Amino acid sequence: MLKELRVANLALVEDLALSFGPGLTMITGETGAGKSLIAGALGLLAGGRADKGQIREGEETAVVEAVFDLLDRPAARAAFADAGLRVGADGLLIMRRELKREGRGRVLINGLLSSLSIFERLGPLLLSIQSQDHQRLLTRPGFARDFLDRMLDLGAERERVAAALDHFRTLEKELADRLAEQSFAQEQLEMWEYQHQEISAARLSLQEEEELAERLAFGRNARSLLEGLEVGRQDLLAGEPNARQLLARTLAALEPLAGSSPRLEEILTMVRDAEALVTEAGGELRRFGDSVDVDPARLDELEERQQLYTQLQRKYGRGVSELLALEEKLATRIGRQKQSTSDIDTLRREVERARQELAAAAWELRRKRSRGASRVAARAQDKIRPLALPDLGLEFRVLPQLDDKGEALVERRRCRIRNHGADTVSLYARTNTGESWNPVGDVASGGEKSRIFLGLSVLETGHQAQPLQLFDEIDAGLGMDNAVPVARLLAELAAGGQVLCITHLPTVAAHGRDHLKVTKQVTGGRTSVLVRRLDGEDRIEELARLLGGESGTGGDRAAQRAYARQLLREA
């Protein structure tokens, strides 16, 4: 409930302080007196657009400050607490907005700096302002749907749809991401498998690499040694001719001449010794060669093996340890990719389950909407028909949001599903019996829309607690007689809360619990707006003015005052 409102240096308001009570407060005044300034000031606290031109001429700062009592509004207190703004034990909340001619303005809640976005988000929990063109809300997309859902208490069902939709979209996005990854990875998989097969088939190891180097070094030396030994053995014993043969031929030539000279005997002895040494050396060469263990074929195998190591290291630009790490990495990639295919199949099944859960939640919401729509329409008709609309008919039409690319099948038809469900809800009306049904915006005049909206507001207030509601010229276009039911409905609306009504009709103004009059006053060459609470004769005088105009206009002032008293008695 709004308890206090202070406005300073806003437009024609110099300094204004007002207090408010529960129930219905009427605001009247002459045309151009500034009645709508109160609506404008409250609108700033709801996050309304501000303009430096709103600051009173000659001033640097304009201020709007309001005190709200939220002691009986636990939901509103909880919403502010969720935003980090705790309401005190007394339930009072002070909202303040400052407009500055130079620099940025400020917004404060309970003395603490806040943000305009907080005002925009939480302001509607405190007040609702309906101006002369508020009937456009009737045709705003989502109005009929949201109204119907509130009247049917479908908040929990909508939350289930929203949660199911969020879960479905999360899984759907995850699936899309995984499929994109899989598509890219699939292009790499063949290369990974080839590389892994090539490296793993080589059966590389750091130990083998070292052993190959050692064994090849020895093997290559052994081969050279054997080749040398074989050359020696051939020259000494096995070749044609060889040293032993030559020595034997020498002995055969010299031995017949042995007795001819002692010197020749010495030479023959030397040749015989040489033959024996050659024979012995050749045997040693053979025996030493036999002792050297080297297999040329095995040596060729070792060289081929080392060549494989060299080729792989050159091809991949990595050492053996890095090749082994790459082999493991490739195996992991290949395994993950193959597992990914299995995971994607699982994820597909999860997406389909989530789709079915979403469809079920949307269907349940649709079922309850469809079942309750006629009941809410009938109750609305009963409220609105007394407002000079005796033949009014209303229908809430619940239709599926059909979309070939929608999220799910609801009742075997593919629908687009949003947080509010898979339906469009439209308010249809006919203002006269026998006429065809059409969207309310097409068949109702501005005044009729105002009364329809008022009736819906009263109906909802009786169903759910509402914030402060301010109606600016809700009775525009109505005559005094037709306005009486409107006034009674406003009083009914205010009985469960707090309503401010700016009006020009005395039959409406008479129904207020409180009555404020707005006037303009010129002092020192400056115009200011004043607001005064009316009681007793002052209120009768204001109602008389509304009935017939100012004194001196030719009206019967006494009769007007008498009628004013009658209106107050009958209200």
Coordinates of C-alpha atoms in Angstrom, one line a residue:
M1 CA 0.0 0.0 0.0
L2 CA 1.2 3.5 -0.8
K3 CA 1.4 5.5 2.4
E4 CA 3.2 8.7 1.4
L5 CA 4.2 10.5 -1.7
R6 CA 6.5 13.4 -2.0
V7 CA 7.2 15.3 -5.2
A8 CA 9.6 18.2 -5.5
N9 CA 10.5 20.4 -8.5
L10 CA 8.7 18.1 -11.1
A11 CA 7.0 20.1 -13.9
L12 CA 4.7 22.5 -12.1
V13 CA 5.0 20.9 -8.7
E14 CA 7.3 22.8 -6.4
D15 CA 6.9 20.7 -3.2
L16 CA 4.1 18.3 -2.6
A17 CA 3.6 15.9 0.2
L18 CA 0.6 13.5 0.3
S19 CA -0.5 10.7 2.5
F20 CA -2.8 7.9 1.4
G21 CA -4.9 5.3 3.1
P22 CA -6.5 2.0 2.0
G23 CA -9.5 1.8 -0.3
L24 CA -10.6 4.2 -3.1
T25 CA -9.1 7.7 -3.4
M26 CA -10.6 10.0 -6.0
I27 CA -8.5 12.8 -7.6
T28 CA -10.3 15.6 -9.3
G29 CA -9.5 19.1 -10.6
E30 CA -10.0 21.5 -13.4
T31 CA -8.8 20.7 -16.8
G32 CA -5.1 21.5 -17.0
A33 CA -4.7 21.7 -13.3
G34 CA -2.1 18.9 -13.3
K35 CA -4.1 15.8 -12.1
S36 CA -2.0 13.5 -14.2
L37 CA 1.2 14.7 -12.6
I38 CA 0.5 12.3 -9.8
A39 CA 0.3 9.5 -12.3
G40 CA 3.5 10.7 -13.9
A41 CA 5.3 10.9 -10.6
L42 CA 4.3 7.4 -9.7
G43 CA 5.2 6.2 -13.2
L44 CA 8.8 7.3 -12.5
L45 CA 9.0 5.0 -9.6
A46 CA 7.8 2.1 -11.8
G47 CA 10.8 2.7 -14.1
G48 CA 9.1 5.1 -16.4
R49 CA 11.1 7.2 -18.9
A50 CA 12.5 10.4 -17.5
D51 CA 13.3 13.6 -19.3
K52 CA 15.3 16.6 -18.1
G53 CA 12.5 18.7 -19.4
Q54 CA 10.4 17.4 -16.5
I55 CA 12.5 19.3 -14.0
R56 CA 10.8 22.5 -12.8
E57 CA 12.2 25.6 -14.6
G58 CA 15.0 27.2 -12.6
E59 CA 15.7 24.0 -10.6
E60 CA 18.6 21.6 -10.9
T61 CA 17.0 18.5 -9.4
A62 CA 13.6 16.9 -9.3
V63 CA 12.7 14.3 -6.7
V64 CA 9.9 11.7 -6.4
E65 CA 9.8 9.7 -3.2
A66 CA 7.2 7.2 -2.0
V67 CA 6.7 5.1 1.1
F68 CA 5.1 1.7 0.6
D69 CA 3.8 -0.6 3.4
L70 CA 4.5 -4.2 2.4
L71 CA 3.7 -5.8 5.7
D72 CA 0.8 -7.7 4.2
R73 CA 2.6 -8.3 0.9
P74 CA 5.0 -11.3 1.6
A75 CA 5.4 -12.1 -2.1
A76 CA 6.6 -8.5 -2.8
R77 CA 8.9 -8.6 0.2
A78 CA 10.4 -11.8 -1.1
A79 CA 11.0 -10.4 -4.5
F80 CA 12.8 -7.4 -3.1
A81 CA 14.8 -9.7 -0.8
D82 CA 15.8 -11.8 -3.9
A83 CA 17.2 -8.6 -5.4
G84 CA 19.3 -8.0 -2.3
L85 CA 16.9 -5.4 -0.9
R86 CA 15.5 -6.4 2.5
V87 CA 12.4 -4.7 3.8
G88 CA 12.5 -3.9 7.5
A89 CA 10.4 -5.5 10.2
D90 CA 7.9 -2.6 9.9
G91 CA 7.3 -3.6 6.3
L92 CA 8.1 -0.1 5.0
L93 CA 9.9 0.5 1.7
I94 CA 11.1 3.9 0.5
M95 CA 11.6 4.3 -3.2
R96 CA 13.3 7.5 -4.4
R97 CA 14.2 8.8 -7.8
E98 CA 16.1 11.9 -8.6
L99 CA 16.3 13.6 -12.0
K100 CA 19.2 16.0 -12.5
R101 CA 19.6 18.7 -15.1
E102 CA 23.3 18.0 -15.3
G103 CA 24.7 14.5 -15.0
R104 CA 22.9 11.3 -14.3
G105 CA 20.0 10.9 -12.0
R106 CA 19.9 8.5 -9.1
V107 CA 17.5 5.8 -7.8
L108 CA 17.5 4.7 -4.2
I109 CA 15.7 2.1 -2.3
N110 CA 15.6 2.4 1.5
G111 CA 18.4 5.0 1.2
L112 CA 20.7 2.7 -0.8
L113 CA 21.7 3.3 -4.3
S114 CA 19.9 1.0 -6.7
S115 CA 19.4 0.8 -10.5
L116 CA 16.6 1.8 -12.9
S117 CA 16.4 -1.8 -14.0
I118 CA 15.4 -2.8 -10.4
F119 CA 12.7 -0.1 -10.5
E120 CA 11.5 -1.5 -13.9
R121 CA 11.5 -5.1 -12.6
L122 CA 10.0 -4.6 -9.1
G123 CA 7.9 -1.4 -9.6
P124 CA 5.0 -3.4 -11.0
L125 CA 4.8 -5.3 -7.8
L126 CA 4.0 -2.1 -6.0
L127 CA 1.8 -0.2 -8.4
S128 CA -0.1 -0.5 -11.7
I129 CA -0.9 2.6 -13.7
Q130 CA -3.7 2.5 -16.3
S131 CA -4.0 5.7 -18.4
Q132 CA -6.6 6.7 -20.9
D133 CA -5.1 4.3 -23.5
H134 CA -4.8 1.4 -21.1
Q135 CA -7.4 -0.5 -23.1
R136 CA -4.6 -1.3 -25.6
L137 CA -3.5 -3.8 -23.0
L138 CA -6.5 -5.9 -24.0
T139 CA -4.9 -6.5 -27.5
R140 CA -1.3 -6.8 -26.3
P141 CA 0.1 -10.2 -27.2
G142 CA 0.0 -12.4 -24.2
F143 CA -2.5 -10.3 -22.2
A144 CA -5.5 -12.8 -22.5
R145 CA -3.2 -15.8 -21.9
D146 CA -1.6 -14.3 -18.8
F147 CA -4.9 -13.2 -17.4
L148 CA -6.5 -16.6 -18.0
D149 CA -3.6 -18.4 -16.4
R150 CA -3.6 -16.1 -13.3
M151 CA -7.4 -16.6 -12.9
L152 CA -6.9 -20.4 -13.2
D153 CA -3.9 -20.5 -10.9
L154 CA -1.7 -22.1 -13.6
G155 CA 1.6 -20.7 -12.4
A156 CA 2.9 -24.1 -11.4
E157 CA 1.9 -25.6 -14.7
R158 CA 3.7 -22.8 -16.6
E159 CA 6.8 -23.2 -14.5
R160 CA 6.8 -26.9 -15.4
V161 CA 6.6 -26.1 -19.1
A162 CA 9.4 -23.5 -18.7
A163 CA 11.6 -26.0 -16.8
A164 CA 10.9 -28.8 -19.3
L165 CA 11.6 -26.4 -22.2
D166 CA 14.9 -25.3 -20.6
H167 CA 15.9 -28.9 -20.1
F168 CA 15.0 -29.8 -23.6
R169 CA 16.8 -26.9 -25.1
T170 CA 19.9 -27.6 -23.0
L171 CA 20.0 -31.2 -24.2
E172 CA 19.2 -30.2 -27.8
K173 CA 22.1 -27.8 -27.8
E174 CA 24.4 -30.3 -26.3
L175 CA 23.4 -32.8 -29.0
A176 CA 24.0 -30.2 -31.8
D177 CA 27.4 -29.4 -30.4
R178 CA 28.3 -33.1 -30.2
L179 CA 27.2 -33.7 -33.7
A180 CA 29.2 -30.8 -35.0
E181 CA 32.3 -32.2 -33.1
Q182 CA 31.6 -35.7 -34.5
S183 CA 31.3 -34.4 -38.0
F184 CA 34.7 -32.7 -37.7
A185 CA 36.3 -35.6 -35.9
Q186 CA 34.9 -38.1 -38.4
E187 CA 37.0 -36.4 -41.1
Q188 CA 40.1 -36.9 -39.0
L189 CA 39.3 -40.4 -37.9
E190 CA 40.6 -42.2 -40.9
M191 CA 43.9 -40.3 -40.7
W192 CA 44.1 -41.0 -36.9
E193 CA 43.5 -44.7 -37.5
Y194 CA 46.1 -44.9 -40.3
Q195 CA 48.7 -43.1 -38.2
H196 CA 48.0 -45.2 -35.1
Q197 CA 48.1 -48.4 -37.1
E198 CA 51.5 -47.4 -38.7
I199 CA 53.1 -46.5 -35.4
S200 CA 51.6 -49.4 -33.3
A201 CA 52.6 -51.9 -36.0
A202 CA 56.2 -50.8 -35.7
R203 CA 56.2 -51.8 -32.0
L204 CA 58.6 -49.1 -31.1
S205 CA 60.5 -49.0 -27.8
L206 CA 63.2 -46.8 -26.3
Q207 CA 65.1 -50.0 -25.1
E208 CA 65.0 -51.6 -28.6
E209 CA 66.3 -48.3 -30.2
E210 CA 69.3 -48.4 -27.9
E211 CA 69.9 -52.1 -28.4
L212 CA 69.8 -51.7 -32.2
A213 CA 72.5 -49.1 -32.1
E214 CA 74.8 -51.3 -30.0
R215 CA 74.2 -54.5 -32.0
L216 CA 74.6 -52.8 -35.3
A217 CA 77.8 -51.2 -34.3
F218 CA 79.2 -54.5 -33.2
G219 CA 77.7 -56.3 -36.3
R220 CA 79.2 -53.9 -38.7
N221 CA 82.7 -54.3 -37.1
A222 CA 82.4 -58.1 -37.1
R223 CA 81.5 -58.2 -40.8
S224 CA 84.6 -56.2 -41.6
L225 CA 86.7 -58.5 -39.4
L226 CA 85.4 -61.7 -41.1
E227 CA 86.0 -60.2 -44.5
G228 CA 89.6 -59.5 -43.5
L229 CA 90.1 -63.0 -42.0
E230 CA 88.8 -64.6 -45.1
V231 CA 91.1 -62.6 -47.3
G232 CA 94.0 -63.7 -45.2
R233 CA 93.0 -67.3 -45.1
Q234 CA 92.6 -67.3 -48.9
D235 CA 96.0 -65.8 -49.4
L236 CA 97.7 -68.2 -47.0
L237 CA 96.0 -71.5 -47.6
A238 CA 92.9 -71.6 -49.7
G239 CA 93.4 -69.3 -52.7
E240 CA 94.9 -70.2 -56.0
P241 CA 97.7 -69.6 -55.7
N242 CA 98.3 -69.2 -52.0
A243 CA 101.4 -68.7 -49.8
R244 CA 101.7 -72.3 -48.7
Q245 CA 101.6 -73.5 -52.4
L246 CA 104.3 -71.0 -53.3
L247 CA 106.5 -72.0 -50.4
A248 CA 106.0 -75.7 -51.3
R249 CA 107.1 -75.0 -54.9
T250 CA 110.1 -73.2 -53.6
L251 CA 111.1 -76.2 -51.4
A252 CA 110.5 -78.6 -54.3
A253 CA 113.0 -76.6 -56.4
L254 CA 115.6 -76.1 -53.7
E255 CA 115.7 -79.4 -51.8
P256 CA 117.5 -81.4 -54.6
L257 CA 120.3 -78.8 -54.3
A258 CA 120.5 -78.9 -50.5
G259 CA 123.9 -80.7 -50.3
S260 CA 125.6 -78.3 -52.6
S261 CA 126.0 -75.4 -50.2
P262 CA 125.7 -74.9 -46.4
R263 CA 124.2 -71.6 -47.1
L264 CA 121.4 -73.1 -49.1
E265 CA 120.7 -75.4 -46.2
E266 CA 120.1 -72.4 -44.0
I267 CA 117.8 -70.9 -46.6
L268 CA 115.8 -74.2 -46.9
T269 CA 115.4 -74.3 -43.2
M270 CA 114.0 -70.8 -43.3
V271 CA 111.5 -71.7 -46.1
R272 CA 110.4 -74.8 -44.2
D273 CA 109.8 -72.7 -41.1
A274 CA 107.9 -70.2 -43.2
E275 CA 105.7 -72.9 -44.7
A276 CA 104.9 -74.2 -41.2
L277 CA 104.1 -70.6 -40.0
V278 CA 101.9 -70.0 -43.0
T279 CA 100.0 -73.2 -42.4
E280 CA 99.7 -72.4 -38.7
A281 CA 98.6 -68.8 -39.4
G282 CA 96.0 -70.0 -41.9
G283 CA 94.6 -72.4 -39.4
E284 CA 94.5 -69.7 -36.8
L285 CA 92.7 -67.4 -39.2
R286 CA 90.1 -70.1 -39.9
R287 CA 89.6 -70.9 -36.2
F288 CA 89.4 -67.2 -35.3
G289 CA 86.8 -66.6 -38.0
D290 CA 84.8 -69.5 -36.8
S291 CA 84.8 -68.0 -33.3
V292 CA 83.2 -64.7 -34.6
D293 CA 79.3 -65.0 -34.2
V294 CA 77.7 -62.9 -36.9
D295 CA 74.8 -63.7 -39.2
P296 CA 74.8 -61.4 -42.2
A297 CA 71.1 -62.0 -42.7
R298 CA 70.3 -61.0 -39.1
L299 CA 72.5 -58.0 -39.6
D300 CA 70.4 -57.0 -42.6
E301 CA 67.3 -57.4 -40.5
L302 CA 68.7 -55.2 -37.8
E303 CA 69.6 -52.6 -40.4
E304 CA 66.1 -52.7 -41.8
R305 CA 64.7 -52.3 -38.3
Q306 CA 66.8 -49.3 -37.6
Q307 CA 65.8 -47.8 -40.9
L308 CA 62.1 -48.1 -39.9
Y309 CA 62.9 -46.2 -36.7
T310 CA 64.6 -43.5 -38.8
Q311 CA 61.8 -43.3 -41.3
L312 CA 59.0 -42.9 -38.7
Q313 CA 61.0 -40.2 -36.8
R314 CA 61.6 -38.2 -40.0
K315 CA 58.0 -38.6 -41.1
Y316 CA 56.4 -37.4 -37.9
G317 CA 59.2 -35.1 -36.8
R318 CA 59.3 -36.7 -33.4
G319 CA 61.7 -38.9 -31.4
V320 CA 60.8 -42.4 -30.2
S321 CA 59.4 -41.2 -26.9
E322 CA 57.2 -38.6 -28.6
L323 CA 56.1 -41.3 -31.2
L324 CA 55.0 -43.5 -28.3
A325 CA 53.1 -40.6 -26.7
L326 CA 51.5 -39.9 -30.1
E327 CA 50.4 -43.5 -30.4
E328 CA 48.7 -43.3 -27.0
K329 CA 47.1 -40.0 -27.9
L330 CA 45.8 -41.3 -31.2
A331 CA 44.4 -44.4 -29.4
T332 CA 42.6 -42.1 -27.0
R333 CA 41.2 -40.0 -29.8
I334 CA 40.0 -43.0 -31.7
G335 CA 38.4 -44.5 -28.6
R336 CA 36.7 -41.2 -27.7
Q337 CA 35.4 -40.8 -31.2
K338 CA 33.9 -44.3 -31.2
Q339 CA 32.6 -43.8 -27.7
S340 CA 31.2 -40.4 -28.9
T341 CA 29.0 -42.2 -31.4
S342 CA 27.6 -44.3 -28.6
D343 CA 27.2 -41.3 -26.4
I344 CA 25.4 -39.4 -29.1
D345 CA 22.9 -42.2 -29.5
T346 CA 22.3 -42.1 -25.8
L347 CA 22.0 -38.3 -25.9
R348 CA 19.5 -38.6 -28.8
R349 CA 17.3 -40.8 -26.6
E350 CA 17.6 -38.3 -23.8
V351 CA 16.5 -35.5 -26.1
E352 CA 13.5 -37.5 -27.2
R353 CA 12.5 -38.2 -23.6
A354 CA 12.9 -34.5 -22.8
R355 CA 10.7 -33.7 -25.9
Q356 CA 8.0 -36.0 -24.7
E357 CA 8.1 -34.5 -21.2
L358 CA 7.9 -31.1 -22.7
A359 CA 4.9 -32.1 -24.8
A360 CA 3.2 -33.7 -21.8
A361 CA 3.7 -30.5 -19.7
A362 CA 2.4 -28.3 -22.6
W363 CA -0.6 -30.6 -23.1
E364 CA -1.5 -30.5 -19.4
L365 CA -1.3 -26.7 -19.4
R366 CA -3.5 -26.6 -22.5
R367 CA -6.0 -29.0 -21.0
K368 CA -6.5 -26.9 -17.9
R369 CA -6.7 -23.7 -20.0
S370 CA -9.3 -25.1 -22.3
R371 CA -11.3 -26.5 -19.4
G372 CA -11.4 -23.3 -17.4
A373 CA -11.6 -20.7 -20.2
S374 CA -15.5 -20.7 -20.4
R375 CA -15.8 -20.4 -16.6
V376 CA -13.5 -17.4 -16.5
A377 CA -15.3 -15.8 -19.4
A378 CA -18.7 -16.2 -17.7
R379 CA -17.4 -14.6 -14.5
A380 CA -15.9 -11.7 -16.5
Q381 CA -19.2 -11.2 -18.3
D382 CA -21.1 -11.0 -15.0
K383 CA -18.7 -8.3 -13.9
I384 CA -18.7 -6.2 -17.1
R385 CA -22.3 -6.4 -18.3
P386 CA -23.6 -3.9 -15.6
L387 CA -21.1 -1.4 -17.0
A388 CA -23.5 -0.3 -19.8
L389 CA -22.7 -3.5 -21.8
P390 CA -25.8 -5.6 -21.1
D391 CA -25.4 -7.9 -24.1
L392 CA -21.6 -8.4 -23.9
G393 CA -20.3 -11.8 -24.7
L394 CA -16.7 -12.9 -24.0
E395 CA -14.7 -15.9 -25.0
F396 CA -11.1 -17.0 -24.3
R397 CA -10.1 -19.0 -27.3
V398 CA -7.2 -21.4 -26.7
L399 CA -5.5 -22.5 -29.9
P400 CA -2.3 -24.4 -30.6
Q401 CA 0.7 -22.5 -31.9
L402 CA 1.2 -24.7 -35.0
D403 CA 4.7 -24.8 -36.4
D404 CA 6.2 -27.4 -38.8
K405 CA 9.5 -26.7 -37.1
G406 CA 8.1 -26.6 -33.6
E407 CA 9.7 -28.3 -30.6
A408 CA 7.2 -31.2 -30.1
L409 CA 4.0 -32.9 -31.0
V410 CA 1.1 -31.8 -28.7
E411 CA -2.1 -33.7 -29.4
R412 CA -0.5 -35.1 -32.6
R413 CA 0.2 -31.7 -34.0
R414 CA 3.7 -30.1 -34.1
C415 CA 3.6 -26.9 -32.1
R416 CA 6.0 -24.1 -31.2
I417 CA 6.5 -24.2 -27.4
R418 CA 7.6 -21.3 -25.3
N419 CA 7.8 -20.8 -21.5
H420 CA 4.1 -20.0 -21.5
G421 CA 3.1 -23.1 -23.3
A422 CA 2.2 -24.2 -26.8
D423 CA -1.0 -22.1 -27.1
T424 CA -2.2 -18.8 -28.2
V425 CA -5.0 -17.4 -26.1
S426 CA -7.2 -14.7 -27.6
L427 CA -10.0 -12.7 -26.0
Y428 CA -13.0 -12.6 -28.4
A429 CA -16.1 -10.5 -27.8
R430 CA -19.4 -9.4 -29.2
T431 CA -21.2 -6.4 -27.8
N432 CA -24.6 -7.2 -29.2
T433 CA -26.7 -10.4 -29.4
G434 CA -26.6 -12.0 -32.8
E435 CA -23.4 -10.4 -33.9
S436 CA -20.4 -12.5 -34.9
W437 CA -17.5 -13.1 -32.5
N438 CA -14.3 -11.1 -33.2
P439 CA -11.1 -10.2 -31.3
V440 CA -12.0 -7.7 -28.6
G441 CA -9.8 -5.0 -30.2
D442 CA -11.9 -5.1 -33.4
V443 CA -15.4 -4.9 -32.0
A444 CA -15.1 -2.7 -28.8
S445 CA -14.9 1.1 -28.8
G446 CA -12.3 2.8 -26.6
G447 CA -14.8 3.3 -23.8
E448 CA -16.0 -0.2 -24.0
K449 CA -12.5 -1.5 -23.8
S450 CA -11.9 0.6 -20.7
R451 CA -14.9 -0.9 -19.0
I452 CA -14.0 -4.4 -20.1
F453 CA -10.5 -3.9 -18.7
L454 CA -11.9 -2.5 -15.5
G455 CA -14.1 -5.5 -15.1
L456 CA -11.2 -7.9 -15.7
S457 CA -9.1 -6.0 -13.1
V458 CA -11.8 -6.2 -10.5
L459 CA -12.3 -9.9 -11.2
E460 CA -8.6 -10.6 -10.8
T461 CA -8.3 -8.5 -7.7
G462 CA -11.0 -10.7 -6.1
H463 CA -8.9 -13.7 -7.1
Q464 CA -5.3 -12.5 -6.3
A465 CA -3.9 -9.7 -4.2
Q466 CA -3.0 -6.7 -6.5
P467 CA -0.7 -3.8 -6.0
L468 CA -1.8 -0.1 -5.9
Q469 CA -3.8 0.6 -9.0
L470 CA -4.1 4.0 -10.4
F471 CA -6.8 4.7 -13.1
D472 CA -6.3 7.9 -15.1
E473 CA -9.6 9.0 -16.7
I474 CA -11.0 5.4 -16.7
D475 CA -14.5 7.0 -17.1
A476 CA -13.5 8.9 -20.3
G477 CA -16.5 8.9 -22.7
L478 CA -19.1 7.8 -20.2
G479 CA -22.1 9.8 -19.1
M480 CA -23.0 10.2 -15.5
D481 CA -25.6 7.5 -15.4
N482 CA -23.4 4.9 -17.1
A483 CA -20.5 5.9 -14.8
V484 CA -22.3 4.7 -11.6
P485 CA -21.7 1.0 -12.2
V486 CA -18.1 1.9 -13.1
A487 CA -17.8 3.7 -9.8
R488 CA -19.2 0.8 -7.9
L489 CA -16.8 -1.5 -9.5
L490 CA -13.9 0.7 -8.6
A491 CA -15.1 0.7 -5.0
E492 CA -15.3 -3.1 -5.2
L493 CA -11.8 -3.2 -6.6
A494 CA -10.5 -0.9 -3.8
A495 CA -12.2 -3.0 -1.1
G496 CA -9.4 -5.5 -1.3
G497 CA -6.6 -3.1 -1.7
Q498 CA -5.8 0.5 -2.7
V499 CA -7.0 2.3 -5.8
L500 CA -6.4 5.9 -7.0
C501 CA -8.8 7.2 -9.6
I502 CA -8.4 10.4 -11.6
T503 CA -11.9 11.4 -12.8
H504 CA -14.0 14.2 -14.1
L505 CA -17.4 12.7 -13.3
P506 CA -19.1 13.5 -10.0
T507 CA -21.0 10.2 -9.9
V508 CA -17.6 8.5 -9.9
A509 CA -15.9 10.9 -7.5
A510 CA -18.6 10.5 -4.9
H511 CA -17.7 6.8 -4.4
G512 CA -14.2 7.6 -3.0
R513 CA -13.2 6.9 0.5
D514 CA -10.8 9.9 0.2
H515 CA -11.0 12.8 -2.2
L516 CA -8.1 14.9 -3.4
K517 CA -8.4 18.1 -5.4
V518 CA -5.7 19.4 -7.7
T519 CA -5.4 23.1 -8.4
K520 CA -3.0 25.5 -9.9
Q521 CA -1.8 28.6 -8.0
V522 CA 0.3 31.6 -9.2
T523 CA 2.6 33.1 -6.6
G524 CA 5.3 35.6 -7.3
G525 CA 4.9 35.1 -11.0
R526 CA 5.4 31.3 -10.8
T527 CA 2.7 28.7 -11.3
S528 CA 2.6 25.8 -8.8
V529 CA 0.3 22.7 -8.5
L530 CA -1.3 22.2 -5.1
V531 CA -3.2 19.2 -3.8
R532 CA -5.8 19.4 -1.0
R533 CA -7.7 16.7 0.8
L534 CA -11.5 17.5 0.7
D535 CA -13.9 16.8 3.6
G536 CA -17.4 17.9 4.4
E537 CA -18.6 21.1 2.6
D538 CA -15.4 21.3 0.6
R539 CA -16.1 18.0 -1.0
I540 CA -19.7 18.9 -1.6
E541 CA -18.5 22.1 -3.3
E542 CA -16.2 20.1 -5.6
L543 CA -18.8 17.6 -6.6
A544 CA -21.2 20.5 -7.3
R545 CA -18.6 22.1 -9.5
L546 CA -18.2 18.8 -11.4
L547 CA -22.0 18.6 -11.7
G548 CA -22.6 22.1 -13.1
G549 CA -19.5 24.1 -13.4
E550 CA -18.2 27.1 -11.4
S551 CA -20.4 29.6 -9.6
G552 CA -21.5 32.3 -11.9
T553 CA -21.9 30.1 -15.0
G554 CA -25.7 30.2 -14.7
G555 CA -26.1 26.9 -13.0
D556 CA -28.3 26.4 -9.9
R557 CA -25.6 26.1 -7.3
A558 CA -28.0 25.1 -4.5
A559 CA -29.5 22.3 -6.6
Q560 CA -26.0 21.2 -7.5
R561 CA -25.0 21.0 -3.9
A562 CA -28.1 19.1 -3.0
Y563 CA -27.4 16.6 -5.8
A564 CA -23.8 16.3 -4.6
R565 CA -25.1 15.4 -1.1
Q566 CA -27.4 12.8 -2.6
L567 CA -24.5 11.3 -4.6
L568 CA -22.5 10.9 -1.4
R569 CA -25.4 9.3 0.4
E570 CA -26.0 6.9 -2.4
A571 CA -22.4 6.0 -2.9

